[in-house]
Coordinates of C-alpha atoms and ligand atoms in Angstrom, one line a residue:
X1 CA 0.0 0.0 0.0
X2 CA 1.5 3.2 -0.8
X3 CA 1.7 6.2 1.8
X4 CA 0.0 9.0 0.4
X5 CA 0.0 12.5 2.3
X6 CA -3.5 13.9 3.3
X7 CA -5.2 17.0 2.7
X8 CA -7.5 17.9 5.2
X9 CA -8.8 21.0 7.2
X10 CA -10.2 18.1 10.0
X11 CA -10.1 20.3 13.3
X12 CA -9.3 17.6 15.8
X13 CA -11.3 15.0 17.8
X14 CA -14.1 15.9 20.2
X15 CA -14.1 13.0 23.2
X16 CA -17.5 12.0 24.1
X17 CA -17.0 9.7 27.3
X18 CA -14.5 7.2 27.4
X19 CA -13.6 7.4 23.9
X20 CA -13.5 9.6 20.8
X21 CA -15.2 8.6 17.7
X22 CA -14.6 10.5 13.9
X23 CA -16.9 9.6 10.9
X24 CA -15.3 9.1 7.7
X25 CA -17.5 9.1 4.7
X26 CA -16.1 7.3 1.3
X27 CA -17.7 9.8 -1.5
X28 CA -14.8 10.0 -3.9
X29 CA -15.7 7.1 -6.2
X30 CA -16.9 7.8 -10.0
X31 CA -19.6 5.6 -10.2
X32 CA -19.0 4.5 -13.5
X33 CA -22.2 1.8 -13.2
X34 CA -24.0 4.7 -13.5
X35 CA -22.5 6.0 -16.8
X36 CA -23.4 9.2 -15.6
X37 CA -20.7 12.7 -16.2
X38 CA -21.6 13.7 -12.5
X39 CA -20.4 12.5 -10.0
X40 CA -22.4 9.7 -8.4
X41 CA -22.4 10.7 -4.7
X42 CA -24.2 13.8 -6.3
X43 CA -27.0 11.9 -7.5
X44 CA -29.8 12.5 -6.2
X45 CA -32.7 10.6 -4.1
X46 CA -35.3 12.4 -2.3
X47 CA -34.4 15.5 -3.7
X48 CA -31.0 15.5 -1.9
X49 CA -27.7 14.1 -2.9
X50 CA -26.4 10.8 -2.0
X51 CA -24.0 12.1 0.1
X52 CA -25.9 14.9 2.1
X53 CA -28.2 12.2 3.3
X54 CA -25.6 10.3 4.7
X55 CA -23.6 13.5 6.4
X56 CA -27.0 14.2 7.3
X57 CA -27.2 10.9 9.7
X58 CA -23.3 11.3 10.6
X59 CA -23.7 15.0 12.1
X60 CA -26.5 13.7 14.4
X61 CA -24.1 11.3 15.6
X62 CA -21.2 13.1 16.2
X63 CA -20.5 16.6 15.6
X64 CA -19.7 18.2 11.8
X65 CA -16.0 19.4 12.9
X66 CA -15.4 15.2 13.3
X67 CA -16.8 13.8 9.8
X68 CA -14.3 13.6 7.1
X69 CA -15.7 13.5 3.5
X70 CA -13.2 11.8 1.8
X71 CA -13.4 13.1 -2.1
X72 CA -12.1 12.6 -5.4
X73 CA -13.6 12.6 -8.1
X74 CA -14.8 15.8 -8.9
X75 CA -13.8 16.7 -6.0
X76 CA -15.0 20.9 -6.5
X77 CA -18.0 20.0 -7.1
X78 CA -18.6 17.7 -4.5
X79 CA -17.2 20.1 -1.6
X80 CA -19.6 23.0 -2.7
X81 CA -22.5 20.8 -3.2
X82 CA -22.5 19.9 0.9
X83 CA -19.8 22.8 1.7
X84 CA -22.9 23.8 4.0
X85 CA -22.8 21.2 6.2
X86 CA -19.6 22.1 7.8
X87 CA -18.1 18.9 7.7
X88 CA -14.1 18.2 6.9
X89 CA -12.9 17.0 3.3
X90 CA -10.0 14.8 2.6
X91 CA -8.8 14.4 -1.0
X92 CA -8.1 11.0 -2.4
X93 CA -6.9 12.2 -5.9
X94 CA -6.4 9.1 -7.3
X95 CA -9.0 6.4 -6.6
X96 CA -7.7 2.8 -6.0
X97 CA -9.9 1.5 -3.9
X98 CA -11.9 2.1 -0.4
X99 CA -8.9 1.1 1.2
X100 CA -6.7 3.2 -0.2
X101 CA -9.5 6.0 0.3
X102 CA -9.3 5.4 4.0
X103 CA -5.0 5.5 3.9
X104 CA -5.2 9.1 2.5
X105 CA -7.5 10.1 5.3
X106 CA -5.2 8.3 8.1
X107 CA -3.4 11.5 8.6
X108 CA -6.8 12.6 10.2
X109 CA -8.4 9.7 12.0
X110 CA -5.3 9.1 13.9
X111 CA -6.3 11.6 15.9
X112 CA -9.4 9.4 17.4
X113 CA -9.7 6.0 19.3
X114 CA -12.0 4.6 17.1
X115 CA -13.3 5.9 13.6
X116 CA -16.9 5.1 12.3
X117 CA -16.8 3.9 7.7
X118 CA -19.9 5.1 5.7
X119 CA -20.5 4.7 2.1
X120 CA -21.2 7.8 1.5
X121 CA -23.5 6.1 -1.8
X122 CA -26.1 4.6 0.9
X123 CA -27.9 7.4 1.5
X124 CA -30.5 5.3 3.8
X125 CA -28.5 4.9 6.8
X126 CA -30.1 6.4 9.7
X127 CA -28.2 8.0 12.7
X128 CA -29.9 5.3 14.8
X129 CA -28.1 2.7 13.3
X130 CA -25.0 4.4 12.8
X131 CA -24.9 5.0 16.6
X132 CA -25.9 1.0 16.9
X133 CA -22.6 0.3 15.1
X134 CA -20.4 2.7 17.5
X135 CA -22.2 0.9 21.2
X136 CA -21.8 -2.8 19.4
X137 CA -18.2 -1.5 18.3
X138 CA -17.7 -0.5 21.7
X139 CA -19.1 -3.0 24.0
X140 CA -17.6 -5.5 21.9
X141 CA -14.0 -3.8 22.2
X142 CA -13.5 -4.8 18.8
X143 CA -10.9 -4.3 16.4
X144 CA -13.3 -4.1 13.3
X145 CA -17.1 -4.1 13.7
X146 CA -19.1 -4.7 10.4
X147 CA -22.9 -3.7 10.0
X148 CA -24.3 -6.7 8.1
X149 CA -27.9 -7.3 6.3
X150 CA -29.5 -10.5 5.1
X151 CA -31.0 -9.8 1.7
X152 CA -33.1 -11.8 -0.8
X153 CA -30.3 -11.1 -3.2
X154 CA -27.0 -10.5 -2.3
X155 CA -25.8 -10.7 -5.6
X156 CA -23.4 -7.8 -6.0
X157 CA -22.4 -7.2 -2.2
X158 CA -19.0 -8.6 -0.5
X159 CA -20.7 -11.4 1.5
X160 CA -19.5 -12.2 5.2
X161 CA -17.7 -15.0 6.6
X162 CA -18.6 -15.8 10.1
X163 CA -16.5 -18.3 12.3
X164 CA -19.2 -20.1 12.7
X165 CA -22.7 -19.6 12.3
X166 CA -23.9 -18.3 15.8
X167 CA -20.6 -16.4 16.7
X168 CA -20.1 -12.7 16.3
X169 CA -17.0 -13.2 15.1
X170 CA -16.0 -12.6 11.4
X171 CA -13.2 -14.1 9.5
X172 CA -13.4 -12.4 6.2
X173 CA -15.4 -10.2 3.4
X174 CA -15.4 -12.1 0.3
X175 CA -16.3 -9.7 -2.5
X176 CA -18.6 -10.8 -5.4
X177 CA -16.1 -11.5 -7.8
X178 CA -14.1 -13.4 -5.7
X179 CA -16.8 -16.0 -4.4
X180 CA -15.8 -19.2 -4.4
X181 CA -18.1 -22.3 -5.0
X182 CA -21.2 -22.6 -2.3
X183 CA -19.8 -18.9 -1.0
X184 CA -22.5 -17.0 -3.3
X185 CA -25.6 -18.5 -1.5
X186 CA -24.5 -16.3 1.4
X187 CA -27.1 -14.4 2.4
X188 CA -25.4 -11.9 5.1
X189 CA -23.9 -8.8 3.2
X190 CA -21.3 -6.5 4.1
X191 CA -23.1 -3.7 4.4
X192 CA -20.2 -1.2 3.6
X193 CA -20.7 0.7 6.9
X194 CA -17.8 -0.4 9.8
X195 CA -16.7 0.7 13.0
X196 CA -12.4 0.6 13.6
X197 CA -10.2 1.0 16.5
X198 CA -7.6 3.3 14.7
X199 CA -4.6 2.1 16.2
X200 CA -5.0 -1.6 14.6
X201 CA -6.5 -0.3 11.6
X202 CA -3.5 2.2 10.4
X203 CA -1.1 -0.5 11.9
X204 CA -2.4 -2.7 9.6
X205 CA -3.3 -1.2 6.5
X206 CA -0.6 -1.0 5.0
X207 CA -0.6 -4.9 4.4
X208 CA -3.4 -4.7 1.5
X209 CA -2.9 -6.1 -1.6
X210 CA -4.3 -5.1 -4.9
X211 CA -4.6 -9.1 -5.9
X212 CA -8.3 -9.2 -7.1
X213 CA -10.8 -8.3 -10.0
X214 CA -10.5 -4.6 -10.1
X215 CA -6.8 -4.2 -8.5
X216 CA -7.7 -2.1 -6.1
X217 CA -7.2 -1.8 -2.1
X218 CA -10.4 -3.3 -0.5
X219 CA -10.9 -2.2 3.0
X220 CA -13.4 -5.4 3.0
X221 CA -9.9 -7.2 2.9
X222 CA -8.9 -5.5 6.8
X223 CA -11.5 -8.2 8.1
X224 CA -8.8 -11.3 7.0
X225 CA -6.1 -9.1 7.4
X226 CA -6.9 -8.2 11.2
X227 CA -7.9 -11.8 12.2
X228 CA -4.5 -12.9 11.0
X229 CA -2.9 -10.0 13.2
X230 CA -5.2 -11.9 16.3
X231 CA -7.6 -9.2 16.3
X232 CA -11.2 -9.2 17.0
X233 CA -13.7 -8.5 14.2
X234 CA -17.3 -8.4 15.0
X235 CA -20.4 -8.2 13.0
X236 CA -23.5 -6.5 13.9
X237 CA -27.0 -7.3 11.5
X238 CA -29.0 -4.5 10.8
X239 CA -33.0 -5.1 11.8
X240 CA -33.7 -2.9 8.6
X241 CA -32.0 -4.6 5.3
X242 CA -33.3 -1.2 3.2
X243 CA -30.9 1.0 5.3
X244 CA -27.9 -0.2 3.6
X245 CA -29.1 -0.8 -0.1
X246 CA -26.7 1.3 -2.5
X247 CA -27.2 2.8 -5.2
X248 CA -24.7 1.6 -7.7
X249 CA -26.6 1.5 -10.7
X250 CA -29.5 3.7 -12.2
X251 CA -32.2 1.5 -11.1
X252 CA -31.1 1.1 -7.5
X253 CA -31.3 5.0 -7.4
X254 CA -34.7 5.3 -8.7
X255 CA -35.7 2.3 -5.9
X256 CA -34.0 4.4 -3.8
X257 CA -35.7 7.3 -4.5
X258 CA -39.2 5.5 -4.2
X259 CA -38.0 4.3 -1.1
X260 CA -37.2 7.9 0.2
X261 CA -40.0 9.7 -0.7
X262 CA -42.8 7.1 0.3
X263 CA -41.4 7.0 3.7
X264 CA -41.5 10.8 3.3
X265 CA -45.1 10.8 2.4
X266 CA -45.8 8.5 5.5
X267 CA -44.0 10.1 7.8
X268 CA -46.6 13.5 6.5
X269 CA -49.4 11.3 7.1
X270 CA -48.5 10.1 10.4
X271 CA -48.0 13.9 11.3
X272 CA -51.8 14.8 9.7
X273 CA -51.8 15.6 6.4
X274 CA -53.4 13.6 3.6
X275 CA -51.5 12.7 0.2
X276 CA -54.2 11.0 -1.8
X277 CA -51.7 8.9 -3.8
X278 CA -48.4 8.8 -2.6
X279 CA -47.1 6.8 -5.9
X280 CA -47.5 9.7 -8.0
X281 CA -46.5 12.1 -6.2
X282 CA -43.0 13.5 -5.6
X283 CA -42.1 14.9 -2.6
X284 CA -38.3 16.2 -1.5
X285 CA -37.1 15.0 2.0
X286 CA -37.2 18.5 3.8
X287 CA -41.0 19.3 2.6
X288 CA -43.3 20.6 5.7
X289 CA -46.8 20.2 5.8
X290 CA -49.6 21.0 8.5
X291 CA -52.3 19.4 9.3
X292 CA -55.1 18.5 7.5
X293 CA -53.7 19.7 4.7
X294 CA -54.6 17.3 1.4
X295 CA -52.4 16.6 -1.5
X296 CA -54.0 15.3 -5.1
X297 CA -52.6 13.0 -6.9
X298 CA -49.5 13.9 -9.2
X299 CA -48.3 16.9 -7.5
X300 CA -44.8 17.8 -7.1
X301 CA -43.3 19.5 -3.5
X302 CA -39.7 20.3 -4.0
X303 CA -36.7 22.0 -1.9
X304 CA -37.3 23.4 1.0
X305 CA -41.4 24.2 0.6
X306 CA -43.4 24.7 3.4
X307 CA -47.2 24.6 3.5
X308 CA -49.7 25.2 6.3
X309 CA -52.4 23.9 7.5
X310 CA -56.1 23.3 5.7
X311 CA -55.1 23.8 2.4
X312 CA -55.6 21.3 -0.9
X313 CA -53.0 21.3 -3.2
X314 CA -54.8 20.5 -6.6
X315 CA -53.1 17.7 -9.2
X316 CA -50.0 18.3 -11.5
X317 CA -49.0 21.8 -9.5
X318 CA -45.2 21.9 -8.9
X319 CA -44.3 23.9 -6.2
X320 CA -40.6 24.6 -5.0
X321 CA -38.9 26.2 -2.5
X322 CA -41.9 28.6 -1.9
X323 CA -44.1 28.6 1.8
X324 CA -47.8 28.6 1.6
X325 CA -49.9 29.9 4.8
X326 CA -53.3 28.4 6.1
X327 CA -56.5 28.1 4.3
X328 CA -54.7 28.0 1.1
X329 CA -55.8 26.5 -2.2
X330 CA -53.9 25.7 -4.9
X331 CA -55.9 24.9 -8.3
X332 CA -54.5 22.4 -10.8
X333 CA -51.8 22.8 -12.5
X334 CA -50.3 25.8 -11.2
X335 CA -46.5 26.1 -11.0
X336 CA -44.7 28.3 -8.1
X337 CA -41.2 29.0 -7.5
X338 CA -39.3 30.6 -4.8
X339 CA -42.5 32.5 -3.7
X340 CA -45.0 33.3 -0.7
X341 CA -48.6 33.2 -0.3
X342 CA -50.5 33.6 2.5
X343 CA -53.5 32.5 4.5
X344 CA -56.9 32.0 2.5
X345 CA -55.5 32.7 -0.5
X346 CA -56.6 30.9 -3.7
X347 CA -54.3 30.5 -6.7
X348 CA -55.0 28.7 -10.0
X349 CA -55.9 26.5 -12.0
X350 CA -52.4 27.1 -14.4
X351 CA -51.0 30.2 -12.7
X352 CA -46.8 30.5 -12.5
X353 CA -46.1 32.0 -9.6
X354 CA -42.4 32.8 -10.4
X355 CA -39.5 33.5 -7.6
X356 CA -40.0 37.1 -5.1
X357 CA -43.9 37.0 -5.9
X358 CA -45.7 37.7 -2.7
X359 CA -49.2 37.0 -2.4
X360 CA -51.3 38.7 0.5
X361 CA -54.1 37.1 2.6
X362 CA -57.5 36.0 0.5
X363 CA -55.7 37.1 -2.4
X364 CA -56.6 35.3 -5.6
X365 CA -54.7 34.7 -8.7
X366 CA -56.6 32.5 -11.7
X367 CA -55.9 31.2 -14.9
X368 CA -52.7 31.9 -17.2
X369 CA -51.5 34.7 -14.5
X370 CA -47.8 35.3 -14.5
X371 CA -46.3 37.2 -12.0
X372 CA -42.2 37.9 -11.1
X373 CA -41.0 39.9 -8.1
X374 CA -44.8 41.0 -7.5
X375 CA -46.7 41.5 -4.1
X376 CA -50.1 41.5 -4.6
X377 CA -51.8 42.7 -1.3
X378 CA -54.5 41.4 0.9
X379 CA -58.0 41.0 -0.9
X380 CA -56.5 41.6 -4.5
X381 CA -57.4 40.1 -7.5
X382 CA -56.0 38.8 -10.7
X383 CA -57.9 36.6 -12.3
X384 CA -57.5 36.1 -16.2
X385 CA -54.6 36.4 -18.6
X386 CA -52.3 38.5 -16.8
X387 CA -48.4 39.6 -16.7
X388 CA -47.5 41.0 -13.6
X389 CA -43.7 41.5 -13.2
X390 CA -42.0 43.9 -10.9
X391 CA -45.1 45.3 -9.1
X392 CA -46.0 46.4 -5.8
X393 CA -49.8 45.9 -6.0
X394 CA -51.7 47.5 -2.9
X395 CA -54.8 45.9 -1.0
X396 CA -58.8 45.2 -2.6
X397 CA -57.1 45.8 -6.2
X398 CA -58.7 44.3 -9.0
X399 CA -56.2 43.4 -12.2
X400 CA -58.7 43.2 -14.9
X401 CA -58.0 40.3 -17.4
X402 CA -55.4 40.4 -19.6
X403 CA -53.8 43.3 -17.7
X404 CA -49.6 43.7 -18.7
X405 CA -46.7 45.5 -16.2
X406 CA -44.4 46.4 -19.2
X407 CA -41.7 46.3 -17.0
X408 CA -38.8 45.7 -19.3
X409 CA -37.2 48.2 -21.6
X410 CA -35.1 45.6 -23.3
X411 CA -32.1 47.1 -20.7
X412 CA -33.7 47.6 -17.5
X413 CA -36.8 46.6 -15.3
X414 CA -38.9 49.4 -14.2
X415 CA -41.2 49.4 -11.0
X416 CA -45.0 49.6 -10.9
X417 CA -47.1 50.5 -8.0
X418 CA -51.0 50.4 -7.4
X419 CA -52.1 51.6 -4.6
X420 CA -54.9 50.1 -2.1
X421 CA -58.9 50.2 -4.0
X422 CA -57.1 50.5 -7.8
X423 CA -59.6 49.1 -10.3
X424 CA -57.6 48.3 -13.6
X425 CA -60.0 47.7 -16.0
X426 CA -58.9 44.9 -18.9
X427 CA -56.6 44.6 -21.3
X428 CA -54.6 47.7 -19.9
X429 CA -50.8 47.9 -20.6
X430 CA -49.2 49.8 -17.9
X431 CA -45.4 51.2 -19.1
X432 CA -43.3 51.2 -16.3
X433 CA -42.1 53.3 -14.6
X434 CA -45.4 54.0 -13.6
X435 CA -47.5 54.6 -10.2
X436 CA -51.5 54.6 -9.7
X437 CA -52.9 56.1 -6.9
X438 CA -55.4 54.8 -4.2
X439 CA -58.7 54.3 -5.2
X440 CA -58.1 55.4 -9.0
X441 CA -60.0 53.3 -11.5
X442 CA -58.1 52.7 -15.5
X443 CA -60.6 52.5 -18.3
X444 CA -60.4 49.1 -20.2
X445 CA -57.6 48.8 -22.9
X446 CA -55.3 51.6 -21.8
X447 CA -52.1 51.9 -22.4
X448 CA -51.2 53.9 -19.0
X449 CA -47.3 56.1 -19.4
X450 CA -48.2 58.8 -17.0
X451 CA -48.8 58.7 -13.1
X452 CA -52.7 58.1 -12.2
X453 CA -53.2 60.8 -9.3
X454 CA -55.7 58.9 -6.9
X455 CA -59.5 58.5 -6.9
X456 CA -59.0 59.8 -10.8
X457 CA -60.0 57.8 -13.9
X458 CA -57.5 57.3 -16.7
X459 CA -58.4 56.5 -20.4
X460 CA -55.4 56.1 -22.7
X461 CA -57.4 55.0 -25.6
X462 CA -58.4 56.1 -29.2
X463 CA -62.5 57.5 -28.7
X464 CA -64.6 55.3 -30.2
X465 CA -66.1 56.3 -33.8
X466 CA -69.5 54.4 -35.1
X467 CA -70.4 54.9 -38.6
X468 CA -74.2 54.0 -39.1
X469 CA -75.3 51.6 -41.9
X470 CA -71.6 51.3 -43.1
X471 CA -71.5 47.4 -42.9
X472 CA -74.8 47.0 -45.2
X473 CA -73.6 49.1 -47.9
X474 CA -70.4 47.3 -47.8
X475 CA -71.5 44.2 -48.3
X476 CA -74.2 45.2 -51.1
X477 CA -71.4 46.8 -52.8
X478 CA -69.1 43.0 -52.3
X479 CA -72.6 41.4 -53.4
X480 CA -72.8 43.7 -56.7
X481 CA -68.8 43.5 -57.8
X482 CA -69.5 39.4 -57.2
X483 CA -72.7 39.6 -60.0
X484 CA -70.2 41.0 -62.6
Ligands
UD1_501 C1 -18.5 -2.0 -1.4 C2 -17.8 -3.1 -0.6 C3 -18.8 -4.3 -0.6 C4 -20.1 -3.9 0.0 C5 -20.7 -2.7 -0.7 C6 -21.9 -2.1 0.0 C7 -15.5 -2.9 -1.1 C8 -14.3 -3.4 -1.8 N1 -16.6 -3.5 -1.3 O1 -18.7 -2.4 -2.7 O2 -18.3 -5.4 0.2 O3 -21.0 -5.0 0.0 O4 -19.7 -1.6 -0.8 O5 -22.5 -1.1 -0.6 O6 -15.3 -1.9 -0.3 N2 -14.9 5.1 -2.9 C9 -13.9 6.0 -2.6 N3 -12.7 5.8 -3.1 C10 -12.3 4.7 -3.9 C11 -13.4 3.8 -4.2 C12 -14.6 4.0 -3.6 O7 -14.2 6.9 -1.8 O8 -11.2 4.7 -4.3 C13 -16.3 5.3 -2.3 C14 -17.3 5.3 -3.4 O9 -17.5 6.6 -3.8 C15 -18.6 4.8 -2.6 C16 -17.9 3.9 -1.6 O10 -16.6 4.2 -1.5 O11 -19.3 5.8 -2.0 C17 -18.1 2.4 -1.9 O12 -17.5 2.1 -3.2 P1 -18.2 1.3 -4.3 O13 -17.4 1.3 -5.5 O14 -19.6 1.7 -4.4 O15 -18.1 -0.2 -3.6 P2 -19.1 -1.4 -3.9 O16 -18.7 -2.0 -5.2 O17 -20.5 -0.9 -3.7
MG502 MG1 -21.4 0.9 -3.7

């Protein structure tokens, strides 16, 4: 095994108790199963990438300052993807194998008694378990502990070798390609999530080989490697096979994914809202709904979107990263982004809320609406056809349909404001920059330039002419060329 010299920014260990305890996470793999040009730890399930699921059930077992994300390929885009989590990063430039990933973070985890494995492309792992692994680890005063699952199919996992069928005690990891005759029928998987003492770990390490399929280093291979060396290696089976499925090829992602987001979509129901069918619908992990709130079928709730209480979302809306008050109702198909709308209001069917629109209590907004950096105050309408972009509408306004904010010069955006009580009678274009006053009503099919002092009326419009009988002797003259 060749010494390679870390980079990492790790900040030293905390000691909780007795011991102290660092999380690495393995994310520097390419994933080529997934002939993807992202990396694959940035795949996403839930709405979330691979790997911020699993930081995401490391920090709630020890703090961010001791998890190590241990990167590689991509390695940029990986640290800004979960930079927010505050956790550490180690880079394994090259990647030759999780064993080799864990050498390049040894500099690091040296630091601790014991360090805690995750594969950082098993984003189901919950902080529960993880913490199972660290008491087992413990109480067992184990060298190696492994988190094992017995699935219906192992086929592609390393498979585990016990000493004997009811002992704790593991002999050796035996990786897919590597099974000998009888081995494949193993049914107990390594579940590529371990628990190390660090001082016979990095003592030992150093004794992989690259002799198998993909001549790499195999951290599966410290299980053999430590017996020999007298050393106790434990497993541990998980009560929850699921938790340690990974996602290795497209189709485990999207069974992730269903996984993910229909556990989601109980865990809504349990807490009072009604999704009417869950299968259809796709909800990201960090979605909050109150209660009594009902979801149709095939809507979409993404990012960080937060709804209240008593509202019904309506079928094929998409709505994401916006927060939605009490009372609210969402007609079908609308689609909202980055925006706010509060109690009672009622938006749809097909309206795009797009991101900085603001809508005020009762509000309404109804078919083909678009609005863009808009608030629309409490009690206003806009009900039919309308453009609203860059607008600071007042309360009780009425947007007549088919209403237009010109906001855009074709350099700038320009700011239009309605005051409280505006009626804006339809079809009216209003050039911004422009400003109506409280109360003031706009005659149908204006096209508005000038400030509208309050409580005025404003007609920008040609007068209308009517020329009696004109159509009849038109068409007798038609009628008399035709006879020619
Ligand atoms: C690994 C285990 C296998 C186990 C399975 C569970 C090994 C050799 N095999 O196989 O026994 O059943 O996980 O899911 O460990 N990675 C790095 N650097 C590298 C290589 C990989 O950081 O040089 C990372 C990957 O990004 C990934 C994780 O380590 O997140 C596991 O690697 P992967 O290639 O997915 O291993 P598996 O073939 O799934
Ligand atoms: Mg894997």
């Amino acid at each position: 095994m060749p010494k390679t010299k870390p980079k990492t920014s790790g900040s030293g260990p905390t000691t909780t108790g007795r011991a102290s305890f660092a999380i690495a996470i393995m994310a520097a793999g390419k994933g080529t199963r997934l002939k993807s040009k992202h990396p694959k730890v940035l795949h996403e399930v839930g709405g979330k990438p691979l790997l911020a699921h699993v930081i995401a059930a490391a920090t709630r077992v020890v703090p961010a300052r001791d998890v190590y994300a241990i990167i590689g390929h991509e390695a940029e885009r990986v640290r800004r993807a979960v930079a927010d989590t505050e956790v550490n990063f180690v880079l394994q430039a090259e990647q030759r194998g999780t064993g080799h990933a864990v050498v390049v973070a040894g500099e690091a985890l040296k630091k601790y008694d014991h360090v805690l494995v995750l594969s950082g492309d098993a984003p189901l792992i919950s902080s529960t378990t993880i913490a199972k692994i660290r008491d087992f680890h413990r109480a067992e005063n184990a060298a190696m502990t492994i988190l094992t699952a017995r699935l219906e199919d192992p086929t592609g996992y390393g498979r585990i070798i016990r000493k004997s069928a009811k002992s704790d005690e593991v002999e050796a990891i035996v990786e897919q390609k590597s099974l000998q005759r009888g081995q494949e029928k193993i049914r107990e998987i390594n579940s590529g999530f371990y628990a190390f003492r660090t001082e016979p770990l990095f003592q030992h390490i150093s004794d992989l080989g690259t002799d198998n399929a993909h001549h790499e280093f195999y951290l599966t291979d410290m299980a053999a490697l430590l017996r020999k060396a007298h050393e106790r290696v434990v497993a541990i089976e998980t009560g929850d096979p699921k938790e340690v499925l990974g996602s290795n090829t497209r189709a485990e992602l999207v069974a992730l994914d269903q996984h993910l987001r229909m556990a989601k979509c109980l865990e809504l129901m349990a807490a009072g809202a009604t999704i009417q069918y869950p299968a259809t619908c796709v909800i990201d992990s960090d979605i909050e709904i109150g209660s009594d709130t009902v979801i149709e079928p095939f809507v979409q709730l993404l990012g960080r979107t937060r709804i209240g209480s008593d509202c019904r979302i309506r079928s094929y809306s998409v709505i994401s990263n916006s927060e939605i008050g009490d009372e609210v109702l969402i007609r079908p198909g609308t689609v909202m982004d980055r925006s706010r709308v509060a109690d009672r209001a009622i938006i749809g069917p097909y309206s795009h809320l797009r991101p900085g629109t603001e809508i005020g209590e009762s509000a309404h907004v109804g078919n083909f609406v678009e609005t863009k950096q808009v608030k629309l105050g409490k009690g206003s309408r806009a009900n039919h056809l309308t453009y609203l972009g860059n607008a600071d509408i007042g309360a009780d306004v009425n947007v007549g349909a088919g209403t237009i904010t010109c906001n855009y010069d074709g350099v700038n955006k320009h700011q239009t404001t309605i005051e409280d009580g505006v009626f804006v009678g339809s079809d009216s274009t209003l050039v911004a920059p422009v400003k109506i006053g409280k109360g003031a009503y706009i005659g149908a099919a204006s096209c508005i330039t000038e400030d509208v002092p309050a409580e005025s009326l404003a007609l920008g419009r040609s007068r209308q002419t009517v020329k009696q009988g004109w159509a009849r002797e038109k068409r007798a003259q038609m009628a008399a060329q035709k006879a020619k």
